[in-house]
Amino acid sequence: MVFDMRSLLNNGIGQRGSALVVALFILLMVSVLGISAMRTSIYSAKVATGVQADTMTFDAAESAVSKSFTHLGELTEQELSLGVLNGESLTSCLKSNGELGVGGCGDSDRMDSRGLLQAESYIVHVKNNCRMVSGSDVELYRDYVIDILAQSKMDSYQIENNHLQEALKIGLDCIQL
């Protein structure tokens, strides 16, 4: 058998070159897929963080409403008349210990241990906003309609949440015009 050196060299060189091109093409495709997966992962993480931050501000506003509702129930008739029924509002700030502080929140007041959330509430009665006591035929007793507005914010994500809840408190001198 006679060996032709030229045919052996040509066949070997041609195969090595095509293998390199195929390997580079596969490497390029894998790199593009990897970059695409990385971008999708980063985007998903940003969305998840935003949803978590929004949920945290929602919960903070709900906590402020709940604490204010409890505080409203603890007010005596005199405190209620002086603080709310005269058209004024009771402003409170939810502190990190879970208690309501009197007055609005300052710049450094935060309700969580990480210092991200601020929540405050307002208890307001619009003058003469009253309703008949449910189930009563006597017009002497009426319910004061008292609004509890809670505002929470997370400055680091520029997210705010506002919640309004209506409370009713029975009273003798609530007159509708």
Short mmCIF file of C-alpha atoms in Angstrom, two decimals:
data_model
loop_
_atom_site.label_atom_id
_atom_site.label_comp_id
_atom_site.label_asym_id
_atom_site.label_seq_id
_atom_site.Cartn_x
_atom_site.Cartn_y
_atom_site.Cartn_z
CA MET A 1 0.00 0.00 0.00
CA VAL A 2 1.32 3.37 -0.96
CA PHE A 3 0.77 6.31 1.30
CA ASP A 4 0.18 9.69 -0.16
CA MET A 5 1.45 12.28 2.32
CA ARG A 6 -0.52 15.12 0.79
CA SER A 7 -3.89 13.45 1.26
CA LEU A 8 -3.10 12.59 4.90
CA LEU A 9 -2.05 16.14 5.68
CA ASN A 10 -5.04 17.74 3.94
CA ASN A 11 -7.58 15.49 5.68
CA GLY A 12 -6.12 16.11 9.14
CA ILE A 13 -5.87 19.87 8.74
CA GLY A 14 -9.41 20.22 7.42
CA GLN A 15 -10.90 18.26 10.33
CA ARG A 16 -9.00 20.15 13.00
CA GLY A 17 -10.14 23.53 11.68
CA SER A 18 -13.82 22.60 11.52
CA ALA A 19 -13.74 21.18 15.06
CA LEU A 20 -12.36 24.48 16.34
CA VAL A 21 -15.09 26.49 14.59
CA VAL A 22 -17.84 24.21 15.95
CA ALA A 23 -16.37 24.37 19.48
CA LEU A 24 -16.19 28.19 19.36
CA PHE A 25 -19.78 28.39 18.09
CA ILE A 26 -21.02 26.16 20.93
CA LEU A 27 -19.04 28.21 23.46
CA LEU A 28 -20.60 31.40 22.08
CA MET A 29 -24.13 29.97 22.36
CA VAL A 30 -23.55 28.81 25.94
CA SER A 31 -22.20 32.26 26.86
CA VAL A 32 -25.25 34.02 25.38
CA LEU A 33 -27.58 31.67 27.28
CA GLY A 34 -25.64 32.27 30.51
CA ILE A 35 -25.80 36.05 30.17
CA SER A 36 -29.53 35.87 29.42
CA ALA A 37 -30.15 33.69 32.49
CA MET A 38 -28.11 36.06 34.65
CA ARG A 39 -30.11 39.11 33.48
CA THR A 40 -33.39 37.31 34.13
CA SER A 41 -32.21 36.34 37.61
CA ILE A 42 -31.18 39.92 38.46
CA TYR A 43 -34.52 41.26 37.21
CA SER A 44 -36.44 38.67 39.25
CA ALA A 45 -34.47 39.59 42.37
CA LYS A 46 -35.31 43.27 41.89
CA VAL A 47 -39.01 42.48 41.47
CA ALA A 48 -39.00 40.27 44.58
CA THR A 49 -37.29 43.00 46.61
CA GLY A 50 -39.84 45.58 45.45
CA VAL A 51 -42.74 43.32 46.36
CA GLN A 52 -41.22 42.67 49.79
CA ALA A 53 -40.72 46.41 50.39
CA ASP A 54 -44.31 47.16 49.35
CA THR A 55 -45.63 44.43 51.64
CA MET A 56 -43.59 45.83 54.53
CA THR A 57 -45.05 49.34 54.08
CA PHE A 58 -48.55 47.86 53.78
CA ASP A 59 -48.07 45.97 57.04
CA ALA A 60 -46.66 49.08 58.73
CA ALA A 61 -49.76 51.11 57.81
CA GLU A 62 -52.02 48.31 59.02
CA SER A 63 -50.11 48.16 62.31
CA ALA A 64 -50.56 51.90 62.78
CA VAL A 65 -54.31 51.61 62.12
CA SER A 66 -54.61 48.70 64.56
CA LYS A 67 -52.70 50.49 67.34
CA SER A 68 -54.72 53.67 66.78
CA PHE A 69 -57.99 51.75 66.86
CA THR A 70 -56.97 50.22 70.19
CA HIS A 71 -55.92 53.67 71.46
CA LEU A 72 -59.28 55.12 70.38
CA GLY A 73 -61.12 52.47 72.39
CA GLU A 74 -59.07 53.32 75.49
CA LEU A 75 -59.90 57.06 75.40
CA THR A 76 -62.29 58.38 78.03
CA GLU A 77 -65.24 60.53 76.95
CA GLN A 78 -63.37 63.64 78.09
CA GLU A 79 -60.17 62.69 76.23
CA LEU A 80 -62.20 61.90 73.14
CA SER A 81 -64.02 65.25 73.31
CA LEU A 82 -60.83 67.24 73.89
CA GLY A 83 -58.66 65.37 71.41
CA VAL A 84 -60.92 64.44 68.52
CA LEU A 85 -64.52 65.65 68.69
CA ASN A 86 -63.62 69.32 68.70
CA GLY A 87 -62.33 69.06 65.12
CA GLU A 88 -58.73 68.45 66.12
CA SER A 89 -56.86 65.27 65.29
CA LEU A 90 -54.79 62.97 67.43
CA THR A 91 -51.50 62.31 65.70
CA SER A 92 -49.38 59.34 66.74
CA CYS A 93 -46.13 57.77 65.62
CA LEU A 94 -45.56 54.02 65.80
CA LYS A 95 -42.28 53.41 67.65
CA SER A 96 -39.85 50.50 67.39
CA ASN A 97 -41.13 49.05 70.69
CA GLY A 98 -44.63 48.70 69.15
CA GLU A 99 -46.18 51.55 71.13
CA LEU A 100 -47.76 54.74 69.81
CA GLY A 101 -45.89 57.93 70.56
CA VAL A 102 -47.83 61.16 70.91
CA GLY A 103 -47.37 63.55 68.01
CA GLY A 104 -46.16 63.02 64.48
CA CYS A 105 -43.05 61.15 63.48
CA GLY A 106 -39.77 63.01 63.29
CA ASP A 107 -37.15 62.40 60.62
CA SER A 108 -35.32 59.84 62.75
CA ASP A 109 -38.40 57.99 64.10
CA ARG A 110 -38.62 54.46 62.75
CA MET A 111 -40.85 51.55 63.73
CA ASP A 112 -38.52 48.66 62.83
CA SER A 113 -35.16 47.59 64.16
CA ARG A 114 -33.47 48.11 60.78
CA GLY A 115 -34.61 51.73 60.60
CA LEU A 116 -36.40 51.38 57.26
CA LEU A 117 -40.07 52.02 58.05
CA GLN A 118 -41.92 55.00 59.42
CA ALA A 119 -45.62 54.83 60.31
CA GLU A 120 -47.90 57.45 61.77
CA SER A 121 -51.63 57.77 62.25
CA TYR A 122 -54.26 60.45 62.57
CA ILE A 123 -57.56 60.05 64.42
CA VAL A 124 -60.06 62.62 63.11
CA HIS A 125 -63.77 63.34 63.51
CA VAL A 126 -65.29 65.66 60.95
CA LYS A 127 -67.74 67.86 62.85
CA ASN A 128 -71.35 66.61 62.72
CA ASN A 129 -70.38 63.41 60.93
CA CYS A 130 -72.71 61.12 62.87
CA ARG A 131 -74.96 58.13 62.25
CA MET A 132 -77.93 56.62 64.00
CA VAL A 133 -76.95 53.85 66.34
CA SER A 134 -77.58 50.63 64.48
CA GLY A 135 -80.80 48.93 65.64
CA SER A 136 -81.96 51.88 67.75
CA ASP A 137 -85.25 53.73 67.34
CA VAL A 138 -84.14 56.44 69.75
CA GLU A 139 -82.66 59.41 67.90
CA LEU A 140 -80.93 60.67 71.02
CA TYR A 141 -77.99 58.29 70.65
CA ARG A 142 -75.79 58.56 67.62
CA ASP A 143 -72.44 57.15 66.62
CA TYR A 144 -69.59 59.52 66.03
CA VAL A 145 -67.91 58.62 62.75
CA ILE A 146 -64.21 58.76 63.47
CA ASP A 147 -61.63 58.26 60.73
CA ILE A 148 -58.29 56.64 61.39
CA LEU A 149 -55.77 57.43 58.68
CA ALA A 150 -52.42 55.67 58.73
CA GLN A 151 -49.46 56.57 56.55
CA SER A 152 -46.33 54.51 56.24
CA LYS A 153 -43.25 55.00 54.12
CA MET A 154 -39.93 53.43 53.29
CA ASP A 155 -37.61 56.21 52.17
CA SER A 156 -34.93 53.90 50.78
CA TYR A 157 -37.35 52.61 48.11
CA GLN A 158 -39.56 55.73 47.94
CA ILE A 159 -42.68 53.69 48.76
CA GLU A 160 -45.68 55.04 50.67
CA ASN A 161 -48.89 53.37 51.83
CA ASN A 162 -52.04 55.06 53.14
CA HIS A 163 -54.87 53.25 54.89
CA LEU A 164 -58.16 54.67 56.10
CA GLN A 165 -60.46 52.94 58.53
CA GLU A 166 -63.72 54.21 59.91
CA ALA A 167 -64.57 53.72 63.57
CA LEU A 168 -67.86 54.39 65.32
CA LYS A 169 -68.08 55.62 68.90
CA ILE A 170 -71.44 56.17 70.62
CA GLY A 171 -72.22 59.62 71.95
CA LEU A 172 -75.13 61.69 73.22
CA ASP A 173 -74.36 65.09 71.73
CA CYS A 174 -73.58 64.17 68.14
CA ILE A 175 -76.07 66.26 66.17
CA GLN A 176 -76.56 65.97 62.43
CA LEU A 177 -77.37 69.12 60.53
#
